[in-house]
Each structure stands twice: as C-alpha cells, then as structure tokens.
Short mmCIF file of C-alpha atoms and ligand atoms in Angstrom, two decimals:
data_model
loop_
_atom_site.label_atom_id
_atom_site.label_comp_id
_atom_site.label_asym_id
_atom_site.label_seq_id
_atom_site.Cartn_x
_atom_site.Cartn_y
_atom_site.Cartn_z
CA MET A 47 22.25 41.78 2.93
CA LYS A 48 22.95 38.58 4.56
CA HIS A 49 26.88 38.21 4.26
CA ASP A 50 27.42 34.21 3.63
CA HIS A 51 30.54 33.46 5.75
CA GLN A 52 32.15 30.43 3.95
CA GLN A 53 33.99 27.82 5.84
CA PRO A 54 37.21 26.86 4.35
CA SER A 55 37.35 23.86 2.97
CA SER A 56 40.46 21.15 4.61
CA GLU A 57 40.79 19.24 1.49
CA LYS A 58 44.43 19.68 0.15
CA LYS A 59 43.90 19.54 -3.66
CA LEU A 60 45.76 17.46 -6.06
CA TRP A 61 45.95 20.62 -8.59
CA GLY A 62 46.71 22.54 -5.54
CA GLY A 63 50.26 23.05 -5.79
CA ARG A 64 50.52 26.53 -7.02
CA PHE A 65 47.74 28.03 -4.20
CA SER A 66 47.95 30.01 -1.12
CA GLN A 67 44.51 29.59 0.28
CA PRO A 68 42.01 27.02 0.40
CA MET A 69 38.45 27.29 -1.33
CA ALA A 70 35.61 28.10 0.50
CA GLN A 71 33.25 25.08 0.67
CA PHE A 72 30.33 26.72 -0.98
CA THR A 73 32.45 27.50 -3.73
CA GLU A 74 33.95 24.06 -3.40
CA GLU A 75 30.93 22.43 -3.58
CA PHE A 76 28.98 25.01 -6.41
CA GLY A 77 32.39 23.55 -8.89
CA ALA A 78 31.75 19.68 -8.41
CA SER A 79 30.45 17.64 -10.33
CA VAL A 80 31.27 14.38 -8.69
CA GLY A 81 27.53 14.24 -7.54
CA TYR A 82 26.26 12.95 -11.01
CA ASP A 83 29.66 12.45 -12.58
CA GLN A 84 30.26 9.48 -10.43
CA ARG A 85 28.22 7.29 -12.27
CA LEU A 86 30.60 7.25 -14.47
CA TYR A 87 33.59 5.58 -12.07
CA ARG A 88 33.27 2.60 -14.29
CA TYR A 89 34.41 4.29 -17.12
CA ASP A 90 36.65 6.12 -15.23
CA ILE A 91 38.48 3.12 -13.81
CA ILE A 92 38.42 1.24 -17.02
CA GLY A 93 40.14 3.93 -19.62
CA SER A 94 42.87 4.48 -16.69
CA ILE A 95 43.62 0.68 -16.55
CA ALA A 96 43.80 0.96 -20.11
CA HIS A 97 46.05 3.96 -20.93
CA CYS A 98 48.15 2.63 -17.75
CA ARG A 99 49.13 -0.24 -19.64
CA MET A 100 49.90 1.13 -22.11
CA LEU A 101 52.06 4.15 -20.55
CA ALA A 102 53.80 0.24 -19.35
CA ARG A 103 54.12 -1.27 -22.89
CA GLN A 104 55.63 2.29 -24.21
CA GLY A 105 58.16 1.86 -20.96
CA ILE A 106 56.61 5.37 -19.83
CA ILE A 107 56.05 3.82 -16.30
CA HIS A 108 57.65 0.39 -15.13
CA ASP A 109 55.82 -2.78 -15.11
CA VAL A 110 55.25 -3.55 -11.55
CA GLU A 111 54.27 0.36 -11.62
CA CYS A 112 51.72 -0.66 -13.85
CA ASP A 113 50.73 -4.00 -11.48
CA MET A 114 50.54 -1.18 -8.65
CA ILE A 115 48.24 0.80 -10.28
CA VAL A 116 46.23 -2.06 -11.81
CA SER A 117 45.07 -3.48 -9.15
CA GLY A 118 44.63 -0.40 -6.83
CA LEU A 119 42.20 0.46 -9.42
CA GLU A 120 40.68 -3.02 -9.51
CA ASN A 121 40.06 -2.41 -5.35
CA ILE A 122 38.94 1.09 -6.35
CA MET A 123 36.24 -0.78 -8.50
CA LEU A 124 34.94 -3.43 -6.14
CA GLU A 125 35.12 -0.71 -2.77
CA ILE A 126 32.40 1.36 -5.46
CA ASN A 127 30.81 -1.46 -6.06
CA SER A 128 29.91 -3.02 -2.46
CA GLY A 129 28.87 0.46 -1.87
CA GLU A 130 32.03 1.18 0.13
CA PHE A 131 33.67 4.17 -1.78
CA GLU A 132 32.88 7.16 -0.26
CA PHE A 133 32.58 10.11 -2.83
CA GLN A 134 33.94 13.02 -1.91
CA VAL A 135 32.76 16.88 -2.90
CA SER A 136 35.66 18.31 -1.92
CA LEU A 137 37.67 16.18 -4.13
CA GLU A 138 35.51 17.61 -6.85
CA ASP A 139 34.68 15.20 -9.31
CA VAL A 140 34.29 11.36 -9.95
CA HIS A 141 38.36 11.57 -11.74
CA MET A 142 39.75 12.92 -8.60
CA ASN A 143 37.74 11.10 -5.94
CA ILE A 144 39.07 7.88 -7.86
CA GLU A 145 42.79 9.37 -8.66
CA LYS A 146 43.27 10.37 -4.77
CA ARG A 147 41.52 7.11 -3.16
CA LEU A 148 45.00 5.39 -5.42
CA ILE A 149 46.91 7.48 -4.19
CA ASP A 150 45.80 6.17 -0.55
CA LEU A 151 45.73 3.22 -1.08
CA ILE A 152 49.03 2.21 -3.28
CA GLY A 153 51.40 5.47 -2.43
CA PRO A 154 52.52 8.23 -4.72
CA VAL A 155 53.42 5.42 -7.55
CA GLY A 156 49.42 5.83 -7.89
CA GLY A 157 50.41 9.69 -9.07
CA LYS A 158 52.34 7.98 -11.75
CA LEU A 159 48.63 7.40 -13.10
CA HIS A 160 48.14 10.85 -14.94
CA THR A 161 51.17 10.82 -16.79
CA GLY A 162 50.48 11.82 -20.49
CA ARG A 163 46.63 12.31 -20.12
CA SER A 164 44.89 15.07 -18.78
CA ARG A 165 41.15 15.20 -17.16
CA ASN A 166 39.89 16.60 -20.47
CA ASP A 167 40.50 14.14 -22.47
CA GLN A 168 39.81 11.73 -19.52
CA VAL A 169 36.74 12.99 -19.44
CA ALA A 170 35.26 12.94 -22.97
CA LEU A 171 36.77 9.26 -22.97
CA ASP A 172 34.99 8.35 -19.92
CA SER A 173 31.41 9.96 -21.23
CA ARG A 174 32.10 8.05 -24.58
CA LEU A 175 32.44 5.36 -22.59
CA PHE A 176 29.32 5.76 -21.55
CA LEU A 177 27.40 6.56 -24.47
CA ARG A 178 28.35 3.82 -26.20
CA ASP A 179 26.91 1.91 -23.89
CA ALA A 180 23.54 3.87 -23.27
CA VAL A 181 22.92 4.21 -27.42
CA LYS A 182 23.79 0.46 -27.62
CA GLU A 183 20.72 -0.19 -25.38
CA ILE A 184 18.61 2.48 -26.61
CA LEU A 185 18.75 0.41 -29.57
CA GLN A 186 17.70 -2.71 -28.07
CA ARG A 187 14.74 -0.66 -26.18
CA LEU A 188 13.82 0.67 -29.99
CA GLN A 189 13.92 -2.86 -31.28
CA GLN A 190 11.74 -4.66 -28.46
CA LEU A 191 9.21 -1.47 -28.89
CA GLN A 192 9.44 -2.03 -32.33
CA THR A 193 8.70 -5.87 -32.01
CA ALA A 194 5.57 -5.20 -29.41
CA LEU A 195 4.25 -2.40 -32.72
CA LEU A 196 4.89 -5.94 -35.28
CA GLU A 197 3.27 -8.67 -33.31
CA GLN A 198 -0.03 -6.46 -32.16
CA ALA A 199 0.16 -5.37 -36.11
CA GLU A 200 -0.04 -9.46 -37.01
CA GLU A 201 -2.49 -9.63 -34.41
CA HIS A 202 -4.59 -7.27 -36.25
CA ARG A 203 -3.93 -7.77 -39.82
CA GLU A 204 -8.13 -7.57 -40.68
CA THR A 205 -8.71 -4.58 -38.23
CA VAL A 206 -10.09 -1.68 -39.87
CA MET A 207 -10.72 1.68 -38.50
CA PRO A 208 -10.97 5.15 -38.94
CA GLY A 209 -7.22 6.93 -40.85
CA TYR A 210 -8.09 10.55 -39.93
CA THR A 211 -6.23 14.05 -40.97
CA HIS A 212 -7.16 17.16 -38.69
CA LEU A 213 -8.84 14.25 -36.33
CA GLN A 214 -11.66 14.21 -38.49
CA THR A 215 -12.90 10.60 -40.27
CA ALA A 216 -10.82 10.86 -43.62
CA GLN A 217 -10.50 7.22 -45.03
CA PRO A 218 -10.57 3.67 -43.48
CA VAL A 219 -7.26 2.37 -42.51
CA LEU A 220 -6.08 -0.96 -41.28
CA LEU A 221 -5.02 -1.01 -37.54
CA ALA A 222 -1.98 -2.69 -38.79
CA HIS A 223 -0.97 -0.17 -41.71
CA HIS A 224 -1.05 2.27 -38.50
CA LEU A 225 0.75 0.54 -35.80
CA LEU A 226 3.34 -0.04 -39.16
CA ALA A 227 3.32 3.55 -39.37
CA TYR A 228 5.17 3.63 -35.89
CA PHE A 229 7.05 0.69 -36.50
CA GLU A 230 8.79 3.25 -38.97
CA MET A 231 9.13 5.76 -37.30
CA PHE A 232 11.08 3.94 -34.91
CA ASP A 233 12.66 1.99 -37.47
CA ARG A 234 14.44 5.80 -38.30
CA ASP A 235 15.17 6.80 -34.97
CA ALA A 236 17.55 3.41 -34.44
CA GLN A 237 18.70 3.90 -37.64
CA ARG A 238 19.62 7.89 -36.32
CA PHE A 239 20.97 6.12 -33.36
CA ASP A 240 23.46 3.78 -34.83
CA GLU A 241 25.14 6.32 -37.31
CA ILE A 242 25.62 8.17 -34.17
CA LEU A 243 27.23 4.97 -33.08
CA SER A 244 29.72 5.68 -35.01
CA ARG A 245 30.39 9.21 -34.15
CA VAL A 246 30.97 8.08 -30.64
CA ASN A 247 32.94 5.23 -30.66
CA ILE A 248 35.74 7.53 -31.85
CA LEU A 249 38.72 7.45 -28.82
CA PRO A 250 39.44 10.83 -27.63
CA LEU A 251 42.49 9.98 -25.05
CA GLY A 252 45.69 10.97 -25.63
CA ALA A 253 44.63 14.24 -26.64
CA GLY A 254 46.03 15.69 -23.16
CA ALA A 255 45.07 19.39 -22.07
CA LEU A 256 44.50 20.40 -25.55
CA ALA A 257 47.63 20.17 -27.56
CA GLY A 258 48.56 16.51 -27.18
CA THR A 259 51.14 15.36 -24.82
CA THR A 260 55.12 15.15 -24.91
CA PHE A 261 55.32 11.54 -23.96
CA ASN A 262 55.44 8.70 -26.65
CA ILE A 263 52.06 7.05 -26.01
CA ASP A 264 50.47 4.97 -28.08
CA ARG A 265 46.78 6.13 -28.63
CA HIS A 266 45.61 3.51 -31.55
CA TRP A 267 46.73 0.73 -28.87
CA VAL A 268 44.93 2.18 -26.37
CA ALA A 269 41.64 2.63 -28.90
CA GLN A 270 42.22 -1.33 -29.68
CA GLU A 271 42.04 -2.20 -26.09
CA LEU A 272 39.21 -0.27 -25.21
CA GLY A 273 36.86 -2.03 -28.33
CA PHE A 274 37.02 2.25 -29.91
CA ASP A 275 36.65 1.93 -33.99
CA GLY A 276 39.16 4.75 -34.57
CA VAL A 277 41.59 7.78 -33.04
CA SER A 278 40.42 11.47 -33.11
CA ARG A 279 42.83 13.38 -35.37
CA ASN A 280 42.82 17.15 -33.72
CA SER A 281 43.56 17.26 -29.69
CA LEU A 282 42.14 20.74 -29.48
CA ASP A 283 38.79 19.53 -31.27
CA THR A 284 38.66 16.13 -29.28
CA VAL A 285 38.43 18.24 -25.92
CA SER A 286 36.39 20.49 -26.56
CA ASP A 287 33.84 18.93 -29.01
CA ARG A 288 30.40 18.08 -27.38
CA ASP A 289 28.76 17.07 -30.85
CA ALA A 290 27.70 13.48 -29.83
CA PHE A 291 26.18 14.31 -27.25
CA ILE A 292 24.32 17.17 -28.83
CA GLU A 293 23.15 14.47 -31.47
CA ILE A 294 22.37 11.90 -28.79
CA CYS A 295 20.03 14.55 -27.22
CA SER A 296 18.52 15.11 -30.68
CA ALA A 297 18.34 11.54 -32.08
CA ALA A 298 16.42 11.17 -28.43
CA SER A 299 14.38 14.29 -28.81
CA LEU A 300 12.69 12.77 -32.05
CA VAL A 301 12.31 9.46 -30.17
CA MET A 302 10.48 11.39 -27.74
CA MET A 303 8.66 13.21 -30.54
CA HIS A 304 7.29 9.62 -32.14
CA LEU A 305 6.64 8.22 -28.48
CA SER A 306 4.64 11.51 -27.26
CA ARG A 307 2.16 11.25 -30.46
CA LEU A 308 1.70 7.84 -29.74
CA SER A 309 0.57 8.75 -26.30
CA GLU A 310 -1.81 11.51 -27.46
CA GLU A 311 -3.53 9.02 -29.76
CA PHE A 312 -3.43 6.80 -27.42
CA ILE A 313 -4.77 9.18 -24.82
CA LEU A 314 -7.77 9.82 -26.97
CA TRP A 315 -8.20 6.11 -28.12
CA SER A 316 -8.72 5.30 -24.21
CA SER A 317 -11.36 7.57 -23.46
CA SER A 318 -15.09 6.77 -22.90
CA GLU A 319 -15.80 8.51 -26.39
CA PHE A 320 -13.11 6.53 -27.94
CA GLN A 321 -13.00 3.14 -26.76
CA PHE A 322 -10.55 2.39 -28.91
CA VAL A 323 -7.99 0.37 -27.01
CA HIS A 324 -7.77 -0.34 -23.42
CA LEU A 325 -4.49 -0.24 -21.81
CA SER A 326 -3.51 -3.24 -19.42
CA ASP A 327 -4.06 -1.65 -15.78
CA GLY A 328 -0.21 -1.70 -15.10
CA TYR A 329 -0.30 1.59 -17.05
CA CYS A 330 -3.13 3.19 -15.60
CA THR A 331 -4.01 4.56 -12.29
CA GLY A 332 -7.47 4.98 -10.50
CA SER A 333 -8.63 9.12 -9.26
CA SER A 334 -8.89 9.37 -5.90
CA ILE A 335 -12.44 10.90 -5.82
CA MET A 336 -14.32 9.99 -8.97
CA PRO A 337 -14.54 6.03 -8.69
CA GLN A 338 -15.27 4.86 -12.50
CA LYS A 339 -11.99 6.52 -13.71
CA ARG A 340 -9.04 4.34 -15.19
CA ASN A 341 -6.57 7.59 -16.45
CA PRO A 342 -3.66 6.94 -19.05
CA ASP A 343 -0.68 8.51 -16.89
CA MET A 344 2.15 6.63 -18.67
CA SER A 345 1.01 7.67 -21.63
CA GLU A 346 0.54 11.15 -20.52
CA LEU A 347 3.45 10.95 -18.10
CA VAL A 348 5.74 9.95 -21.48
CA ARG A 349 4.17 12.68 -23.30
CA GLY A 350 5.10 15.36 -21.05
CA LYS A 351 8.62 14.34 -20.74
CA THR A 352 9.07 14.52 -24.04
CA GLY A 353 9.58 18.76 -22.83
CA ARG A 354 12.93 17.70 -20.67
CA VAL A 355 14.33 16.10 -23.38
CA TYR A 356 13.40 19.12 -25.35
CA GLY A 357 14.71 21.29 -23.01
CA ASN A 358 18.23 19.15 -22.48
CA LEU A 359 18.87 19.29 -26.26
CA MET A 360 18.06 23.58 -26.30
CA ALA A 361 20.11 22.56 -22.65
CA LEU A 362 23.71 21.11 -24.46
CA LEU A 363 23.65 23.60 -27.70
CA THR A 364 23.49 26.64 -25.42
CA VAL A 365 26.03 26.48 -23.03
CA MET A 366 28.27 24.99 -25.79
CA LYS A 367 27.41 28.24 -28.42
CA GLY A 368 30.09 30.81 -27.17
CA LEU A 369 32.47 28.31 -26.52
CA PRO A 370 36.61 29.72 -27.39
CA LEU A 371 38.83 26.68 -27.92
CA ALA A 372 39.19 23.89 -26.70
CA TYR A 373 37.89 23.06 -22.70
CA ASN A 374 35.87 25.70 -20.78
CA LYS A 375 34.42 24.57 -17.45
CA ASP A 376 31.20 25.39 -18.77
CA MET A 377 31.19 22.25 -20.37
CA GLN A 378 30.75 20.03 -17.53
CA GLU A 379 27.32 21.14 -17.47
CA ASP A 380 26.82 18.63 -20.67
CA LYS A 381 26.94 15.60 -17.99
CA GLU A 382 22.89 15.88 -16.23
CA PRO A 383 20.97 16.44 -19.44
CA LEU A 384 22.96 13.81 -20.98
CA PHE A 385 22.22 11.92 -18.00
CA ASP A 386 18.72 13.04 -17.94
CA THR A 387 18.10 11.88 -21.58
CA ILE A 388 19.66 8.85 -21.77
CA ASP A 389 17.48 8.08 -18.66
CA THR A 390 13.96 9.72 -19.53
CA VAL A 391 14.73 8.15 -23.56
CA VAL A 392 15.61 4.33 -22.00
CA GLY A 393 12.70 4.33 -19.77
CA SER A 394 9.94 6.12 -22.19
CA LEU A 395 10.80 3.05 -24.73
CA ARG A 396 10.88 0.67 -21.61
CA ILE A 397 7.70 1.28 -20.50
CA TYR A 398 6.33 1.73 -24.03
CA ALA A 399 7.10 -1.54 -25.64
CA GLU A 400 5.57 -3.37 -22.38
CA MET A 401 2.22 -1.34 -22.70
CA ILE A 402 1.66 -1.78 -26.08
CA ARG A 403 2.61 -6.05 -25.85
CA THR A 404 0.22 -5.72 -23.12
CA ALA A 405 -2.90 -3.85 -25.00
CA THR A 406 -6.58 -4.89 -26.21
CA PHE A 407 -7.52 -2.66 -29.67
CA ASN A 408 -11.22 -2.85 -28.88
CA HIS A 409 -11.89 -4.41 -33.35
CA GLN A 410 -15.80 -3.76 -33.20
CA ARG A 411 -15.85 -0.55 -31.93
CA MET A 412 -12.50 0.39 -34.49
CA ALA A 413 -14.82 -1.29 -37.56
CA GLN A 414 -17.83 0.98 -36.65
CA ALA A 415 -15.86 3.94 -36.21
CA ALA A 416 -14.16 3.10 -40.06
CA GLY A 417 -17.40 2.83 -41.02
CA ALA A 418 -19.31 6.11 -40.21
CA GLY A 419 -18.00 9.90 -40.66
CA PHE A 420 -18.73 9.03 -45.16
CA SER A 421 -15.18 7.41 -44.65
CA THR A 422 -15.86 5.80 -47.86
CA ALA A 423 -16.62 9.13 -49.76
CA THR A 424 -13.40 9.32 -51.57
CA ASP A 425 -13.87 5.66 -52.51
CA LEU A 426 -17.24 6.75 -54.43
CA ALA A 427 -15.81 9.80 -56.09
CA ASP A 428 -12.79 7.14 -57.27
CA TYR A 429 -15.62 5.43 -58.76
CA LEU A 430 -17.51 8.83 -60.51
CA VAL A 431 -13.81 9.39 -62.42
CA ARG A 432 -13.66 5.68 -63.31
CA GLY A 433 -16.10 6.40 -65.37
CA GLY A 434 -15.48 9.28 -66.98
CA LEU A 435 -16.04 12.38 -64.62
CA PRO A 436 -13.62 14.48 -64.13
CA PHE A 437 -11.91 14.33 -60.30
CA ARG A 438 -13.45 17.90 -59.54
CA GLN A 439 -16.93 17.45 -60.70
CA ALA A 440 -16.81 14.17 -58.92
CA HIS A 441 -15.77 16.08 -55.62
CA GLU A 442 -18.55 18.04 -56.03
CA VAL A 443 -21.17 15.29 -56.73
CA VAL A 444 -20.22 12.97 -53.61
CA GLY A 445 -19.87 16.38 -51.63
CA LYS A 446 -23.82 16.89 -52.81
CA MET A 447 -24.48 13.13 -51.64
CA VAL A 448 -22.71 14.04 -48.45
CA ALA A 449 -25.05 16.86 -47.88
CA HIS A 450 -27.96 15.28 -48.35
CA CYS A 451 -27.38 12.21 -46.41
CA GLU A 452 -26.82 14.93 -43.19
CA ARG A 453 -30.05 16.45 -44.13
CA GLU A 454 -31.93 13.60 -44.66
CA LYS A 455 -29.68 11.62 -41.92
CA THR A 456 -28.41 8.63 -43.37
CA ASP A 457 -25.26 7.20 -44.87
CA LEU A 458 -23.98 6.92 -48.73
CA PRO A 459 -23.66 2.88 -48.92
CA ASP A 460 -27.87 3.34 -47.60
CA LEU A 461 -28.88 4.98 -50.39
CA THR A 462 -30.88 3.29 -53.18
CA LEU A 463 -30.04 3.15 -56.56
CA GLU A 464 -32.30 5.24 -57.49
CA GLN A 465 -31.06 8.14 -55.06
CA MET A 466 -28.12 7.74 -56.18
CA GLN A 467 -28.53 8.25 -59.81
CA ARG A 468 -30.32 11.32 -59.06
CA PHE A 469 -26.85 12.97 -58.78
CA SER A 470 -25.24 11.47 -61.02
CA ASP A 471 -25.87 8.68 -64.02
CA VAL A 472 -22.74 6.99 -63.59
CA ILE A 473 -23.82 5.44 -61.27
CA LYS A 474 -24.25 1.69 -61.87
CA GLU A 475 -25.60 -0.79 -59.18
CA ASP A 476 -22.07 -2.05 -58.66
CA ILE A 477 -21.09 1.25 -56.83
CA PHE A 478 -22.52 -0.58 -53.86
CA ASP A 479 -19.01 -2.34 -54.59
CA TYR A 480 -16.75 0.13 -53.49
CA ILE A 481 -18.07 1.77 -51.02
CA THR A 482 -18.27 -0.60 -47.76
CA VAL A 483 -15.35 -0.42 -45.28
CA GLU A 484 -13.82 -3.01 -46.44
CA LYS A 485 -13.25 -2.66 -50.06
CA SER A 486 -11.78 0.65 -49.48
CA VAL A 487 -9.50 -0.31 -47.29
CA ALA A 488 -8.93 -3.52 -50.49
CA ALA A 489 -8.87 -0.88 -52.83
CA ARG A 490 -5.98 1.61 -51.74
CA ASN A 491 -3.63 -1.42 -53.31
CA SER A 492 -0.62 1.34 -54.48
CA TYR A 493 2.27 0.59 -53.02
CA GLY A 494 2.74 1.56 -49.43
CA GLY A 495 -0.70 2.26 -49.14
CA THR A 496 -3.39 0.53 -46.12
CA SER A 497 -4.72 -2.38 -48.74
CA HIS A 498 -3.91 -6.17 -46.85
CA GLN A 499 -1.97 -7.10 -48.85
CA GLN A 500 0.29 -3.78 -49.01
CA VAL A 501 0.13 -4.66 -45.23
CA GLU A 502 0.93 -7.91 -45.57
CA GLN A 503 3.65 -7.60 -48.22
CA GLN A 504 5.67 -5.22 -45.12
CA LEU A 505 4.61 -7.67 -42.36
CA SER A 506 6.29 -10.01 -44.07
CA ALA A 507 9.52 -7.64 -45.21
CA ILE A 508 10.62 -6.44 -41.84
CA ARG A 509 10.07 -10.49 -40.53
CA GLN A 510 13.02 -11.16 -43.17
CA ARG A 511 15.19 -8.85 -41.69
CA PRO A 512 17.07 -10.60 -38.90
CA GLU A 513 16.57 -8.70 -35.67
CA PHE A 514 12.77 -9.29 -36.25
CA THR A 515 12.62 -12.79 -37.82
CA PRO A 516 10.29 -15.04 -35.46
CA GLY A 517 11.98 -16.86 -32.33
CA ARG A 518 13.67 -14.04 -31.43
CA SER A 519 13.43 -12.41 -28.51
CA ASP A 520 16.08 -9.94 -28.64
N1 LIG B 1843 34.67 17.80 -13.72
C1 LIG B 1843 34.94 17.88 -15.31
C2 LIG B 1843 33.92 17.75 -16.19
O1 LIG B 1843 33.28 17.80 -15.91
C3 LIG B 1843 36.33 17.45 -15.77
C4 LIG B 1843 37.03 18.31 -16.62
C5 LIG B 1843 37.59 18.96 -15.47
N2 LIG B 1843 38.59 19.77 -16.57
C6 LIG B 1843 39.39 20.85 -15.67
N3 LIG B 1843 40.48 21.17 -16.62
N4 LIG B 1843 39.04 21.22 -15.13
O2 LIG B 1843 34.54 18.82 -17.25
#
C-alpha cells in the first residue's frame, strides 16, 4: 500500500497558539471549505462591518480602531470584487481568509474584529444573509413563471384539450385550466418560501461559540443594522440549527417536483404522437445523427435535476441527524448541497418562465384529441341521471354504448337518436346538446371546475392580486 507522505503546511494558523506541529497539506485541503464558501464573502464582510460598528458603539473597541477595521474590510471587498484577492486553502475558509487579509492590511488592530464573536455564529450569520437574498430571488423567479403561465392561460381561455387520469382520456378541459393548475402549485411554493423567509430572517450573531459572550454586545442593534426581523433566543440552538437550510431544500424539492411534472407533460406534448406544443428552438436540440429530431432537452434536464435537489435534501437531513449540541465540523457539509439547491432551482425556474412564454400550443390538435377517446361519456351518464336513472345504472348503459361504438368503429356523438334509444329510452333529441366537447366543458361549472365561467373567474381573481396586475413585469 502506498503511503502518502504529506507535505507540512507553511501557513501559521490564526488559531495556532496551542499547536506545536503544522497540519499536513492534504489534511488541510480536506478540511478546507474556502473552495465553495468564498461565495459568502460579501455577506461575511457586511456582517463584520455591522459587528465592528456595534463593538465601537458599545465602547468595546475605540472609534479609530473601528474606522480602520471598516475601511480595511471595504478594501478587501473591492479586492475580491475585482478578482485580485487570492483565497488560500491553508486559511481554511472564507472567514479566516478575510480576517487574515485584514490583519495584513491594517496590522494587529485587525485582530480586534473577532472580539465577542466566533466563527460559529459568524458562519450562521453569513449563511442567513445569503439565504435571505437567495429566497428573494426564488420568489421573483416563481412570480415570473406564474406570470408566463397566466399569460398563456389568458391566450388559451377557449382552447380545449383532453383531461387525463392514468394518462387515459378522461374528460375535456380548457388548456387555461390545465395551465392554471400549475399556477396554483407554484403559488403554494411561493407561500412556503415566504414563510421560510420569516424564519431565515433572524439574527444569529452574538451567540458566540455556543454560550453567548462576556462582552456587553448589542445584538438588537446589529439586527436592525442588517435588516433582520428578530434576534435568536438561545445561543446553543443558534449555532447548531440548520432547520432553515433544510426547509429551503424541502421547499425547493417541491418546486422541482412541480417543474418535473410539467417537464414530463411538455416532453409528451411535444412528441410527434401528441403534437400539442411546439417549444421554441432555444430550448430544444437536434441529434447528431437523426436530422429530423428536436429534443426537448431543457425539460428533460429539469426533470433530471430534480433528483439532485432531492439528494441535497437527504444529504442535509442526514448530516444533521446525529449531531450533539452545539457546532460540529460536520456542519461545514451544509454549504455545497445548499448552494447547489439554490442554483438549480433558480436556474430551472428561469429556463421555465421563458420556455412557457415562448411555447406555441397547437389548439387544433388539442381540440381534435379532446373529442376522441369517448371523452364525453361522463356527460352522457350525467344526462341519464338527470332523466331519473341511478348513477350506477347510467354508468352501465354508457359503458355498453361505448363498447358498441368501439365495435362499430364510431363515436358517441355520431350515433343516431334511434341507435342511442336502443340503450335507454331516457335519451331524447336534446342529448346532442350535452355530448359535444364544448358543452361538456361549459357544463363543468362547479366552483373550481373547468367551465369557461369558472376559469374566467380564476383569471380575473389572479389579475386583481397586486403582483399579477397587468402592466407589471416584475
Ligand atoms: N468553515 C466552517 C463551517 O462552514 C466555519 C465554522 C467553523 N467553526 C469551527 N469551530 N471550526 O462550518
């Protein structure tokens, strides 16, 4: 077996006081999070500036020291923004990289920044600041997607299509109704994120390493400064809680599940067998060998990416399940699944809003399919019930009529009145008013049903909500 003789690290650690041997290089790399948590730099600096100002207000550090630290941090922000800053693995994470640079820039006074705080509450703060923005972005993207669905629904308030159960033709519905079903799903997703935001937006800083701090800090001032709605109540809970991250992955999993179902429908609907929808070129790809192909790649990818978001949720739940209070290094493993989830859900929503907006639905094909498959059989049964037959009996009669049509290779509305009356004398000539697709749709006028009237009501109720008022594009 090969032994790895590891090179010792050259970097002196900020926490190195009690250590006599350097850390081996690979161990250092293995333990470092800076490769991915550097993404938090902006939040780390904003949080540090607020912390530092609070320390000065409380007389814990001098105002001049505060000014030096703040301007040092502002310089570091510029360095990182411009790409000059070099993150070092030997400094482990984003927090240590910034703190070390601060000390290099302004001297030992930089070391006062960490007074009264720990990386444990610092990382909790940075993550929450990041997530607050991330959730707001998800909410905006959801709204864009909902707007696209809404606009297509308005465009297709007359388009009929087959409604399915078991992917077998069931009853005709309006395409608008089908699209608004997705609108509702994304509406609940948005509600979930809104609610999560209220739990994310609580200040963790000031919990210290785990037990609070001996300094006379003012957490409420910091909360106000950073726009938090509240201050966490228990320091142990604060540094070891990752519920909010898990909630986000869970809500994101539901968004992806909804997108994945929509993807499945678009993949089917864009096939040459269905031809219900034409996705614009920008979202399809060709085949390198089969010239006729137009593959709905983006839908397939989003369906596929759903798997990784579910995986991220499981990863976080599993990381957390056996941890004693309070912080444990295991928790550094929270970031990659979290970042990946945010990127995946934001990207998928972004693709979908545009893909829906630019999709063309084939209303002729849909209407044709809506009339096939004996889709108005239930309407015929309901007619018999209104004529006095118990529903079960009506079901039986129509079943026989369908079987007859299948044998004769014809359709229900194509039977003559006499042919129909052979199955039941309840049937009168007004039957033909009930078994067309248009009539079938219009008749489903119960609240929440697919009738034009119900769908119009839903459309106008949505348009009355401020975020969906016409003319607002955000
Ligand atoms: N990089 C660490 C993380 O993401 C920061 C917190 C480290 N705290 C500690 N006590 N080692 O979890």
